[in-house]
Amino acid sequence: MSRAIIIGSINMDIVTYVQKHPKVGETIFCDDVKYFPGGKGSNQAISCKRLGCDTYMIGRVGNDEFGKQMIHFQKYEGISTKHVKKLDGELTGQAFITVSKDSQNSIIVMSGANLKWDDLFLEEITFKKEDVVISQFEVPNHVIEKAFMLAKENEAITILNPSPMRPISHQIKKNTDILIVNEIELEELTGKIDNIQDETTLFTHASLLIKSGYKTVIVTLGSAGVLLLSSKHKVIIKGHKVTPVDTTGAGDTFVGGIASGIIRGLDMIETVKFANIAASLSVTKEGAASSIPTIDEVNSII
Ligand code: RIB
């Protein structure tokens, strides 16, 4: 049976709700503060699970209250946490998020245990051909390099979501099957985009990534939809219109949707449509993991 295996970060999100983001040097009051399960890796795992995948999380938390709560939450959702280690003397990752009335967010991450991996982290798991292996950039390069190398040696499919962006090492790149970026990350990888609204310009930038060796490139364009480029596809799939409340975790929901479509045998266009709707539903609710829809909720709209 195919599995979604996520190697990634686990954070507790501490979210303040404000009228508008403070300027540098400004002190403002918030309307509310809430604690939500988060971390790009954990959110992607929750998305995979709620969207119908047998899901395994490989991650690190501190041996503290947030770590216990995060593992409890993942287990409650039905994710295998056998490979989530609690590290003594480390803090569980925390993200300090501010969401304004116009649903824009800013995020500061304290990585803590997410950066503490030894080289033995993959000894207990064997990748299989049917698996989809996912990572993002809130864990160190050496972790992703090793995981993707082993995944490809076993012919699994690998998905890289290089967020927050840093240079992508050759070792990671050569073992990445599907690259998922947003417009800002596309720009960071390919240079300044003159007109972000112009489809031809977007395809020109995405094709630079294909020329550099990526097989499938997916660019999320917010409410404008999703660009898909590969040897088989060159298409922009339009966005699903919703009223946004909080966009935190939309990208993570999308990544889980892609894994779900692949694992369930959908073709790539159907997969992107499915993930797009899942991500659009997630922005209609507060929080990251807490806003991710179930497969039934997505299918009721398709
Ligand atoms: O992508 C959203 C996530 O980024 C948040 O849940 C936060 O933890 C940060 O990692």
PDB file of C-alpha atoms and ligand atoms in Angstrom:
ATOM      1  CA  MET A   1       0.000   0.000   0.000  1.00  0.00           C
ATOM      2  CA  SER A   2       1.270   3.497  -0.867  1.00  0.00           C
ATOM      3  CA  ARG A   3       2.312   5.723   1.999  1.00  0.00           C
ATOM      4  CA  ALA A   4       2.859   9.464   2.335  1.00  0.00           C
ATOM      5  CA  ILE A   5       6.090   9.909   4.294  1.00  0.00           C
ATOM      6  CA  ILE A   6       6.870  13.413   5.494  1.00  0.00           C
ATOM      7  CA  ILE A   7      10.324  14.368   6.695  1.00  0.00           C
ATOM      8  CA  GLY A   8       9.872  17.796   8.219  1.00  0.00           C
ATOM      9  CA  SER A   9       9.220  20.358  10.882  1.00  0.00           C
ATOM     10  CA  ILE A  10       6.805  20.281  13.781  1.00  0.00           C
ATOM     11  CA  ASN A  11       5.893  23.607  15.450  1.00  0.00           C
ATOM     12  CA  MET A  12       3.424  25.026  17.886  1.00  0.00           C
ATOM     13  CA  ASP A  13       1.954  28.137  16.233  1.00  0.00           C
ATOM     14  CA  ILE A  14       1.269  31.099  18.493  1.00  0.00           C
ATOM     15  CA  VAL A  15      -1.014  33.348  16.469  1.00  0.00           C
ATOM     16  CA  THR A  16      -1.930  36.960  17.237  1.00  0.00           C
ATOM     17  CA  TYR A  17      -4.823  38.589  15.383  1.00  0.00           C
ATOM     18  CA  VAL A  18      -4.361  42.297  14.659  1.00  0.00           C
ATOM     19  CA  GLN A  19      -6.116  45.022  12.702  1.00  0.00           C
ATOM     20  CA  LYS A  20      -2.932  45.689  10.711  1.00  0.00           C
ATOM     21  CA  HIS A  21       0.699  44.593  10.895  1.00  0.00           C
ATOM     22  CA  PRO A  22       2.911  46.829  13.085  1.00  0.00           C
ATOM     23  CA  LYS A  23       5.515  49.056  11.453  1.00  0.00           C
ATOM     24  CA  VAL A  24       9.157  48.745  12.548  1.00  0.00           C
ATOM     25  CA  GLY A  25       9.431  50.391  15.973  1.00  0.00           C
ATOM     26  CA  GLU A  26       5.659  50.428  16.516  1.00  0.00           C
ATOM     27  CA  THR A  27       3.833  48.844  19.488  1.00  0.00           C
ATOM     28  CA  ILE A  28       0.292  47.637  18.839  1.00  0.00           C
ATOM     29  CA  PHE A  29      -2.378  45.611  20.673  1.00  0.00           C
ATOM     30  CA  CYS A  30      -3.762  42.367  19.300  1.00  0.00           C
ATOM     31  CA  ASP A  31      -7.454  41.406  19.325  1.00  0.00           C
ATOM     32  CA  ASP A  32      -6.811  37.766  20.249  1.00  0.00           C
ATOM     33  CA  VAL A  33      -4.113  35.105  20.610  1.00  0.00           C
ATOM     34  CA  LYS A  34      -4.550  31.409  19.779  1.00  0.00           C
ATOM     35  CA  TYR A  35      -2.329  28.327  19.864  1.00  0.00           C
ATOM     36  CA  PHE A  36      -2.536  25.991  16.872  1.00  0.00           C
ATOM     37  CA  PRO A  37      -0.614  22.892  15.758  1.00  0.00           C
ATOM     38  CA  GLY A  38       1.718  23.893  12.927  1.00  0.00           C
ATOM     39  CA  GLY A  39       5.080  23.482  11.245  1.00  0.00           C
ATOM     40  CA  LYS A  40       5.236  22.969   7.505  1.00  0.00           C
ATOM     41  CA  GLY A  41       6.129  19.281   7.844  1.00  0.00           C
ATOM     42  CA  SER A  42       3.396  18.527  10.345  1.00  0.00           C
ATOM     43  CA  ASN A  43       0.813  20.536   8.372  1.00  0.00           C
ATOM     44  CA  GLN A  44       1.693  18.611   5.213  1.00  0.00           C
ATOM     45  CA  ALA A  45       1.336  15.349   7.131  1.00  0.00           C
ATOM     46  CA  ILE A  46      -2.091  16.403   8.441  1.00  0.00           C
ATOM     47  CA  SER A  47      -3.095  17.371   4.915  1.00  0.00           C
ATOM     48  CA  CYS A  48      -1.990  14.000   3.513  1.00  0.00           C
ATOM     49  CA  LYS A  49      -3.898  12.166   6.239  1.00  0.00           C
ATOM     50  CA  ARG A  50      -7.136  14.185   6.026  1.00  0.00           C
ATOM     51  CA  LEU A  51      -6.997  13.874   2.253  1.00  0.00           C
ATOM     52  CA  GLY A  52      -6.950  10.100   2.420  1.00  0.00           C
ATOM     53  CA  CYS A  53      -3.319   8.892   2.676  1.00  0.00           C
ATOM     54  CA  ASP A  54      -1.698   6.392   4.992  1.00  0.00           C
ATOM     55  CA  THR A  55       0.686   8.926   6.559  1.00  0.00           C
ATOM     56  CA  TYR A  56       4.022   8.688   8.379  1.00  0.00           C
ATOM     57  CA  MET A  57       5.775  11.630  10.045  1.00  0.00           C
ATOM     58  CA  ILE A  58       9.530  11.712  10.551  1.00  0.00           C
ATOM     59  CA  GLY A  59      10.399  14.658  12.784  1.00  0.00           C
ATOM     60  CA  ARG A  60      11.922  16.022  15.967  1.00  0.00           C
ATOM     61  CA  VAL A  61      10.325  17.780  18.955  1.00  0.00           C
ATOM     62  CA  GLY A  62      11.614  18.770  22.373  1.00  0.00           C
ATOM     63  CA  ASN A  63      10.766  16.773  25.481  1.00  0.00           C
ATOM     64  CA  ASP A  64       8.419  19.563  26.580  1.00  0.00           C
ATOM     65  CA  GLU A  65       4.709  20.376  26.773  1.00  0.00           C
ATOM     66  CA  PHE A  66       4.439  21.583  23.148  1.00  0.00           C
ATOM     67  CA  GLY A  67       6.215  18.430  21.946  1.00  0.00           C
ATOM     68  CA  LYS A  68       3.773  16.211  23.847  1.00  0.00           C
ATOM     69  CA  GLN A  69       0.803  18.173  22.496  1.00  0.00           C
ATOM     70  CA  MET A  70       2.055  17.958  18.911  1.00  0.00           C
ATOM     71  CA  ILE A  71       2.629  14.197  19.064  1.00  0.00           C
ATOM     72  CA  HIS A  72      -0.769  13.736  20.709  1.00  0.00           C
ATOM     73  CA  PHE A  73      -2.395  15.789  17.936  1.00  0.00           C
ATOM     74  CA  GLN A  74      -0.716  13.844  15.136  1.00  0.00           C
ATOM     75  CA  LYS A  75      -1.672  10.512  16.732  1.00  0.00           C
ATOM     76  CA  TYR A  76      -5.248  11.708  17.201  1.00  0.00           C
ATOM     77  CA  GLU A  77      -5.356  12.529  13.479  1.00  0.00           C
ATOM     78  CA  GLY A  78      -4.209   8.976  12.707  1.00  0.00           C
ATOM     79  CA  ILE A  79      -0.636   9.724  11.620  1.00  0.00           C
ATOM     80  CA  SER A  80       2.135   7.278  12.490  1.00  0.00           C
ATOM     81  CA  THR A  81       4.467   9.107  14.909  1.00  0.00           C
ATOM     82  CA  LYS A  82       6.819   6.166  15.488  1.00  0.00           C
ATOM     83  CA  HIS A  83       9.595   8.193  13.855  1.00  0.00           C
ATOM     84  CA  VAL A  84       8.964  11.440  15.721  1.00  0.00           C
ATOM     85  CA  LYS A  85      11.662  11.685  18.389  1.00  0.00           C
ATOM     86  CA  LYS A  86      11.454  13.705  21.601  1.00  0.00           C
ATOM     87  CA  LEU A  87      14.838  15.279  22.313  1.00  0.00           C
ATOM     88  CA  ASP A  88      15.895  16.072  25.879  1.00  0.00           C
ATOM     89  CA  GLY A  89      17.257  19.578  26.367  1.00  0.00           C
ATOM     90  CA  GLU A  90      15.715  20.954  23.130  1.00  0.00           C
ATOM     91  CA  LEU A  91      12.641  23.130  22.658  1.00  0.00           C
ATOM     92  CA  THR A  92       9.844  22.094  20.314  1.00  0.00           C
ATOM     93  CA  GLY A  93       9.720  24.408  17.299  1.00  0.00           C
ATOM     94  CA  GLN A  94       7.506  27.458  17.703  1.00  0.00           C
ATOM     95  CA  ALA A  95       6.147  29.858  15.109  1.00  0.00           C
ATOM     96  CA  PHE A  96       5.090  33.388  16.051  1.00  0.00           C
ATOM     97  CA  ILE A  97       2.430  34.346  13.548  1.00  0.00           C
ATOM     98  CA  THR A  98       0.571  37.617  13.061  1.00  0.00           C
ATOM     99  CA  VAL A  99      -2.639  37.630  11.034  1.00  0.00           C
ATOM    100  CA  SER A 100      -4.159  40.972  10.033  1.00  0.00           C
ATOM    101  CA  LYS A 101      -7.795  41.827   9.255  1.00  0.00           C
ATOM    102  CA  ASP A 102      -7.068  41.560   5.518  1.00  0.00           C
ATOM    103  CA  SER A 103      -5.959  37.926   6.157  1.00  0.00           C
ATOM    104  CA  GLN A 104      -2.251  38.589   5.442  1.00  0.00           C
ATOM    105  CA  ASN A 105       0.235  36.831   7.712  1.00  0.00           C
ATOM    106  CA  SER A 106       3.844  37.168   8.804  1.00  0.00           C
ATOM    107  CA  ILE A 107       5.715  34.319  10.496  1.00  0.00           C
ATOM    108  CA  ILE A 108       8.840  34.109  12.657  1.00  0.00           C
ATOM    109  CA  VAL A 109      10.016  30.544  13.321  1.00  0.00           C
ATOM    110  CA  MET A 110      12.077  29.358  16.301  1.00  0.00           C
ATOM    111  CA  SER A 111      13.317  26.031  14.927  1.00  0.00           C
ATOM    112  CA  GLY A 112      14.475  24.345  18.146  1.00  0.00           C
ATOM    113  CA  ALA A 113      14.455  20.546  17.812  1.00  0.00           C
ATOM    114  CA  ASN A 114      13.634  20.766  14.074  1.00  0.00           C
ATOM    115  CA  LEU A 115      17.333  21.383  13.407  1.00  0.00           C
ATOM    116  CA  LYS A 116      18.681  18.590  15.627  1.00  0.00           C
ATOM    117  CA  TRP A 117      19.077  15.422  13.583  1.00  0.00           C
ATOM    118  CA  ASP A 118      21.796  12.814  13.705  1.00  0.00           C
ATOM    119  CA  ASP A 119      22.641  10.654  10.699  1.00  0.00           C
ATOM    120  CA  LEU A 120      20.757   7.623  11.987  1.00  0.00           C
ATOM    121  CA  PHE A 121      17.312   9.132  11.529  1.00  0.00           C
ATOM    122  CA  LEU A 122      16.273   6.929   8.637  1.00  0.00           C
ATOM    123  CA  GLU A 123      17.505   3.589   9.960  1.00  0.00           C
ATOM    124  CA  GLU A 124      14.108   2.461  11.103  1.00  0.00           C
ATOM    125  CA  ILE A 125      12.183   3.174   7.901  1.00  0.00           C
ATOM    126  CA  THR A 126      12.504   1.538   4.483  1.00  0.00           C
ATOM    127  CA  PHE A 127      11.087   3.402   1.505  1.00  0.00           C
ATOM    128  CA  LYS A 128       9.077   1.500  -1.091  1.00  0.00           C
ATOM    129  CA  LYS A 129       8.404   2.124  -4.749  1.00  0.00           C
ATOM    130  CA  GLU A 130       4.762   3.109  -4.094  1.00  0.00           C
ATOM    131  CA  ASP A 131       5.667   5.739  -1.463  1.00  0.00           C
ATOM    132  CA  VAL A 132       5.462   9.498  -1.858  1.00  0.00           C
ATOM    133  CA  VAL A 133       8.235  11.151   0.162  1.00  0.00           C
ATOM    134  CA  ILE A 134       7.839  14.853   1.000  1.00  0.00           C
ATOM    135  CA  SER A 135      10.096  17.481   2.523  1.00  0.00           C
ATOM    136  CA  GLN A 136      10.370  21.242   3.006  1.00  0.00           C
ATOM    137  CA  PHE A 137      13.077  23.645   4.165  1.00  0.00           C
ATOM    138  CA  GLU A 138      12.423  23.849   7.894  1.00  0.00           C
ATOM    139  CA  VAL A 139      14.815  20.919   8.468  1.00  0.00           C
ATOM    140  CA  PRO A 140      18.543  20.770   7.581  1.00  0.00           C
ATOM    141  CA  ASN A 141      19.827  19.943   4.104  1.00  0.00           C
ATOM    142  CA  HIS A 142      21.644  16.776   5.139  1.00  0.00           C
ATOM    143  CA  VAL A 143      18.350  15.303   6.355  1.00  0.00           C
ATOM    144  CA  ILE A 144      16.547  15.936   3.064  1.00  0.00           C
ATOM    145  CA  GLU A 145      19.562  14.850   1.011  1.00  0.00           C
ATOM    146  CA  LYS A 146      19.703  11.482   2.716  1.00  0.00           C
ATOM    147  CA  ALA A 147      15.946  10.930   2.727  1.00  0.00           C
ATOM    148  CA  PHE A 148      15.552  11.779  -0.978  1.00  0.00           C
ATOM    149  CA  MET A 149      18.597   9.698  -1.948  1.00  0.00           C
ATOM    150  CA  LEU A 150      17.159   6.637  -0.191  1.00  0.00           C
ATOM    151  CA  ALA A 151      13.692   7.383  -1.552  1.00  0.00           C
ATOM    152  CA  LYS A 152      14.972   7.461  -5.147  1.00  0.00           C
ATOM    153  CA  GLU A 153      17.142   4.360  -4.635  1.00  0.00           C
ATOM    154  CA  ASN A 154      13.845   2.648  -3.834  1.00  0.00           C
ATOM    155  CA  GLU A 155      12.025   4.355  -6.734  1.00  0.00           C
ATOM    156  CA  ALA A 156       9.626   6.315  -4.483  1.00  0.00           C
ATOM    157  CA  ILE A 157       8.241   9.656  -5.727  1.00  0.00           C
ATOM    158  CA  THR A 158       9.790  12.716  -4.065  1.00  0.00           C
ATOM    159  CA  ILE A 159       8.133  16.118  -3.583  1.00  0.00           C
ATOM    160  CA  LEU A 160      10.173  19.142  -2.526  1.00  0.00           C
ATOM    161  CA  ASN A 161       8.520  22.294  -1.203  1.00  0.00           C
ATOM    162  CA  PRO A 162      11.571  24.561  -0.660  1.00  0.00           C
ATOM    163  CA  SER A 163       9.938  26.839   1.874  1.00  0.00           C
ATOM    164  CA  PRO A 164      11.233  28.997   3.474  1.00  0.00           C
ATOM    165  CA  MET A 165      13.544  29.341   0.472  1.00  0.00           C
ATOM    166  CA  ARG A 166      17.311  28.773   0.641  1.00  0.00           C
ATOM    167  CA  PRO A 167      19.631  27.563  -2.121  1.00  0.00           C
ATOM    168  CA  ILE A 168      18.680  24.024  -3.221  1.00  0.00           C
ATOM    169  CA  SER A 169      21.704  21.710  -3.078  1.00  0.00           C
ATOM    170  CA  HIS A 170      22.601  19.618  -6.125  1.00  0.00           C
ATOM    171  CA  GLN A 171      22.084  16.473  -4.048  1.00  0.00           C
ATOM    172  CA  ILE A 172      18.475  17.452  -3.235  1.00  0.00           C
ATOM    173  CA  LYS A 173      17.731  18.731  -6.722  1.00  0.00           C
ATOM    174  CA  LYS A 174      18.849  15.597  -8.541  1.00  0.00           C
ATOM    175  CA  ASN A 175      16.566  13.460  -6.378  1.00  0.00           C
ATOM    176  CA  THR A 176      13.482  15.715  -6.605  1.00  0.00           C
ATOM    177  CA  ASP A 177      10.637  14.557  -8.863  1.00  0.00           C
ATOM    178  CA  ILE A 178       8.123  17.320  -8.195  1.00  0.00           C
ATOM    179  CA  LEU A 179       9.072  20.847  -7.170  1.00  0.00           C
ATOM    180  CA  ILE A 180       6.285  22.919  -5.589  1.00  0.00           C
ATOM    181  CA  VAL A 181       6.926  26.652  -5.151  1.00  0.00           C
ATOM    182  CA  ASN A 182       4.913  29.853  -4.837  1.00  0.00           C
ATOM    183  CA  GLU A 183       5.469  32.960  -6.979  1.00  0.00           C
ATOM    184  CA  ILE A 184       7.987  34.464  -4.552  1.00  0.00           C
ATOM    185  CA  GLU A 185      10.007  31.250  -4.458  1.00  0.00           C
ATOM    186  CA  LEU A 186       9.849  31.009  -8.264  1.00  0.00           C
ATOM    187  CA  GLU A 187      11.313  34.497  -8.433  1.00  0.00           C
ATOM    188  CA  GLU A 188      14.049  33.619  -5.951  1.00  0.00           C
ATOM    189  CA  LEU A 189      15.018  30.578  -8.013  1.00  0.00           C
ATOM    190  CA  THR A 190      14.799  32.118 -11.480  1.00  0.00           C
ATOM    191  CA  GLY A 191      15.261  35.887 -11.092  1.00  0.00           C
ATOM    192  CA  LYS A 192      12.942  38.882 -11.004  1.00  0.00           C
ATOM    193  CA  ILE A 193       9.533  38.316 -12.633  1.00  0.00           C
ATOM    194  CA  ASP A 194       8.578  41.497 -14.509  1.00  0.00           C
ATOM    195  CA  ASN A 195       4.846  40.849 -14.703  1.00  0.00           C
ATOM    196  CA  ILE A 196       3.530  38.288 -12.248  1.00  0.00           C
ATOM    197  CA  GLN A 197       0.036  38.470 -13.847  1.00  0.00           C
ATOM    198  CA  ASP A 198       1.335  37.489 -17.281  1.00  0.00           C
ATOM    199  CA  GLU A 199       1.026  33.763 -18.035  1.00  0.00           C
ATOM    200  CA  THR A 200       3.737  33.744 -20.721  1.00  0.00           C
ATOM    201  CA  THR A 201       6.199  35.340 -18.309  1.00  0.00           C
ATOM    202  CA  LEU A 202       5.344  32.807 -15.616  1.00  0.00           C
ATOM    203  CA  PHE A 203       5.849  29.901 -18.029  1.00  0.00           C
ATOM    204  CA  THR A 204       9.184  31.372 -19.140  1.00  0.00           C
ATOM    205  CA  HIS A 205      10.379  31.405 -15.522  1.00  0.00           C
ATOM    206  CA  ALA A 206       9.015  27.925 -14.749  1.00  0.00           C
ATOM    207  CA  SER A 207      10.655  26.539 -17.890  1.00  0.00           C
ATOM    208  CA  LEU A 208      14.036  27.736 -16.575  1.00  0.00           C
ATOM    209  CA  LEU A 209      13.542  25.255 -13.744  1.00  0.00           C
ATOM    210  CA  ILE A 210      12.646  22.472 -16.187  1.00  0.00           C
ATOM    211  CA  LYS A 211      15.748  23.287 -18.251  1.00  0.00           C
ATOM    212  CA  SER A 212      17.837  23.141 -15.089  1.00  0.00           C
ATOM    213  CA  GLY A 213      16.733  19.550 -14.486  1.00  0.00           C
ATOM    214  CA  TYR A 214      13.426  19.458 -12.587  1.00  0.00           C
ATOM    215  CA  LYS A 215      10.939  17.043 -14.179  1.00  0.00           C
ATOM    216  CA  THR A 216       7.704  18.567 -12.877  1.00  0.00           C
ATOM    217  CA  VAL A 217       7.313  22.139 -11.641  1.00  0.00           C
ATOM    218  CA  ILE A 218       4.179  23.372  -9.875  1.00  0.00           C
ATOM    219  CA  VAL A 219       3.773  27.059  -9.023  1.00  0.00           C
ATOM    220  CA  THR A 220       0.965  28.095  -6.688  1.00  0.00           C
ATOM    221  CA  LEU A 221      -0.392  31.502  -7.686  1.00  0.00           C
ATOM    222  CA  GLY A 222      -2.782  32.241  -4.799  1.00  0.00           C
ATOM    223  CA  SER A 223      -6.276  33.146  -5.977  1.00  0.00           C
ATOM    224  CA  ALA A 224      -5.048  33.070  -9.623  1.00  0.00           C
ATOM    225  CA  GLY A 225      -4.680  29.270  -9.456  1.00  0.00           C
ATOM    226  CA  VAL A 226      -1.774  26.903 -10.143  1.00  0.00           C
ATOM    227  CA  LEU A 227       0.782  26.562 -12.935  1.00  0.00           C
ATOM    228  CA  LEU A 228       1.815  23.036 -13.921  1.00  0.00           C
ATOM    229  CA  LEU A 229       4.769  22.461 -16.225  1.00  0.00           C
ATOM    230  CA  SER A 230       6.371  19.150 -17.249  1.00  0.00           C
ATOM    231  CA  SER A 231       7.171  17.295 -20.466  1.00  0.00           C
ATOM    232  CA  LYS A 232       3.454  16.328 -20.595  1.00  0.00           C
ATOM    233  CA  HIS A 233       1.722  19.445 -19.238  1.00  0.00           C
ATOM    234  CA  LYS A 234       1.801  23.181 -19.753  1.00  0.00           C
ATOM    235  CA  VAL A 235      -1.260  24.597 -18.099  1.00  0.00           C
ATOM    236  CA  ILE A 236      -2.592  27.099 -15.572  1.00  0.00           C
ATOM    237  CA  ILE A 237      -5.502  25.745 -13.573  1.00  0.00           C
ATOM    238  CA  LYS A 238      -7.756  28.552 -12.395  1.00  0.00           C
ATOM    239  CA  GLY A 239      -8.261  29.252  -8.684  1.00  0.00           C
ATOM    240  CA  HIS A 240     -11.389  28.349  -6.730  1.00  0.00           C
ATOM    241  CA  LYS A 241     -12.919  31.607  -5.424  1.00  0.00           C
ATOM    242  CA  VAL A 242     -13.371  31.864  -1.638  1.00  0.00           C
ATOM    243  CA  THR A 243     -13.379  34.608   1.007  1.00  0.00           C
ATOM    244  CA  PRO A 244     -10.044  34.292   2.830  1.00  0.00           C
ATOM    245  CA  VAL A 245      -9.857  34.429   6.625  1.00  0.00           C
ATOM    246  CA  ASP A 246      -6.303  33.172   7.252  1.00  0.00           C
ATOM    247  CA  THR A 247      -3.928  31.959   4.529  1.00  0.00           C
ATOM    248  CA  THR A 248      -1.492  30.249   6.933  1.00  0.00           C
ATOM    249  CA  GLY A 249      -0.910  26.648   5.873  1.00  0.00           C
ATOM    250  CA  ALA A 250      -2.570  26.931   2.444  1.00  0.00           C
ATOM    251  CA  GLY A 251       0.678  25.924   0.715  1.00  0.00           C
ATOM    252  CA  ASP A 252       1.059  22.955   3.069  1.00  0.00           C
ATOM    253  CA  THR A 253      -2.515  21.855   2.384  1.00  0.00           C
ATOM    254  CA  PHE A 254      -1.762  22.026  -1.343  1.00  0.00           C
ATOM    255  CA  VAL A 255       1.329  19.818  -0.985  1.00  0.00           C
ATOM    256  CA  GLY A 256      -0.716  17.188   0.863  1.00  0.00           C
ATOM    257  CA  GLY A 257      -3.353  17.395  -1.873  1.00  0.00           C
ATOM    258  CA  ILE A 258      -0.749  16.636  -4.531  1.00  0.00           C
ATOM    259  CA  ALA A 259       0.483  13.596  -2.589  1.00  0.00           C
ATOM    260  CA  SER A 260      -3.104  12.438  -2.123  1.00  0.00           C
ATOM    261  CA  GLY A 261      -3.921  12.705  -5.831  1.00  0.00           C
ATOM    262  CA  ILE A 262      -0.799  10.784  -6.817  1.00  0.00           C
ATOM    263  CA  ILE A 263      -1.362   8.050  -4.243  1.00  0.00           C
ATOM    264  CA  ARG A 264      -5.008   7.662  -5.299  1.00  0.00           C
ATOM    265  CA  GLY A 265      -3.966   7.310  -8.938  1.00  0.00           C
ATOM    266  CA  LEU A 266      -5.455  10.569 -10.273  1.00  0.00           C
ATOM    267  CA  ASP A 267      -3.793  12.027 -13.369  1.00  0.00           C
ATOM    268  CA  MET A 268      -1.683  15.137 -12.824  1.00  0.00           C
ATOM    269  CA  ILE A 269      -4.342  17.641 -13.936  1.00  0.00           C
ATOM    270  CA  GLU A 270      -6.964  16.093 -11.640  1.00  0.00           C
ATOM    271  CA  THR A 271      -4.357  15.987  -8.874  1.00  0.00           C
ATOM    272  CA  VAL A 272      -3.585  19.694  -9.187  1.00  0.00           C
ATOM    273  CA  LYS A 273      -7.310  20.579  -9.324  1.00  0.00           C
ATOM    274  CA  PHE A 274      -7.932  18.531  -6.191  1.00  0.00           C
ATOM    275  CA  ALA A 275      -4.998  20.103  -4.301  1.00  0.00           C
ATOM    276  CA  ASN A 276      -6.065  23.569  -5.446  1.00  0.00           C
ATOM    277  CA  ILE A 277      -9.559  23.168  -4.013  1.00  0.00           C
ATOM    278  CA  ALA A 278      -8.184  21.711  -0.770  1.00  0.00           C
ATOM    279  CA  ALA A 279      -5.864  24.736  -0.378  1.00  0.00           C
ATOM    280  CA  SER A 280      -8.655  27.203  -1.179  1.00  0.00           C
ATOM    281  CA  LEU A 281     -10.894  25.659   1.495  1.00  0.00           C
ATOM    282  CA  SER A 282      -8.077  25.897   4.045  1.00  0.00           C
ATOM    283  CA  VAL A 283      -7.930  29.703   3.791  1.00  0.00           C
ATOM    284  CA  THR A 284     -11.562  30.028   4.874  1.00  0.00           C
ATOM    285  CA  LYS A 285     -10.696  29.005   8.456  1.00  0.00           C
ATOM    286  CA  GLU A 286      -8.247  30.124  11.138  1.00  0.00           C
ATOM    287  CA  GLY A 287      -4.951  28.334  11.815  1.00  0.00           C
ATOM    288  CA  ALA A 288      -2.732  26.053   9.755  1.00  0.00           C
ATOM    289  CA  ALA A 289      -3.399  22.375  10.516  1.00  0.00           C
ATOM    290  CA  SER A 290      -6.794  23.217  12.017  1.00  0.00           C
ATOM    291  CA  SER A 291      -7.997  24.660   8.697  1.00  0.00           C
ATOM    292  CA  ILE A 292      -7.122  21.674   6.473  1.00  0.00           C
ATOM    293  CA  PRO A 293     -10.255  20.091   4.927  1.00  0.00           C
ATOM    294  CA  THR A 294     -11.107  16.397   4.702  1.00  0.00           C
ATOM    295  CA  ILE A 295     -11.221  14.482   1.440  1.00  0.00           C
ATOM    296  CA  ASP A 296     -15.044  14.454   1.608  1.00  0.00           C
ATOM    297  CA  GLU A 297     -15.165  18.243   1.937  1.00  0.00           C
ATOM    298  CA  VAL A 298     -12.931  18.627  -1.130  1.00  0.00           C
ATOM    299  CA  ASN A 299     -14.805  16.034  -3.176  1.00  0.00           C
ATOM    300  CA  SER A 300     -18.137  17.700  -2.385  1.00  0.00           C
ATOM    301  CA  ILE A 301     -16.908  20.755  -4.324  1.00  0.00           C
ATOM    302  CA  ILE A 302     -15.288  18.934  -7.262  1.00  0.00           C
TER     303      ILE A 302
HETATM  304  O1  RIB B   1       3.310  27.041   6.377  1.00  0.00           O
HETATM  305  C1  RIB B   1       2.761  27.461   7.593  1.00  0.00           C
HETATM  306  C2  RIB B   1       3.656  27.076   8.739  1.00  0.00           C
HETATM  307  O2  RIB B   1       4.877  27.769   8.640  1.00  0.00           O
HETATM  308  C3  RIB B   1       3.109  27.423  10.097  1.00  0.00           C
HETATM  309  O3  RIB B   1       2.282  26.409  10.628  1.00  0.00           O
HETATM  310  C4  RIB B   1       4.356  27.697  10.920  1.00  0.00           C
HETATM  311  O4  RIB B   1       4.598  26.748  11.906  1.00  0.00           O
HETATM  312  C5  RIB B   1       5.500  27.770   9.904  1.00  0.00           C
HETATM  313  O5  RIB B   1       6.288  26.659   9.947  1.00  0.00           O
END
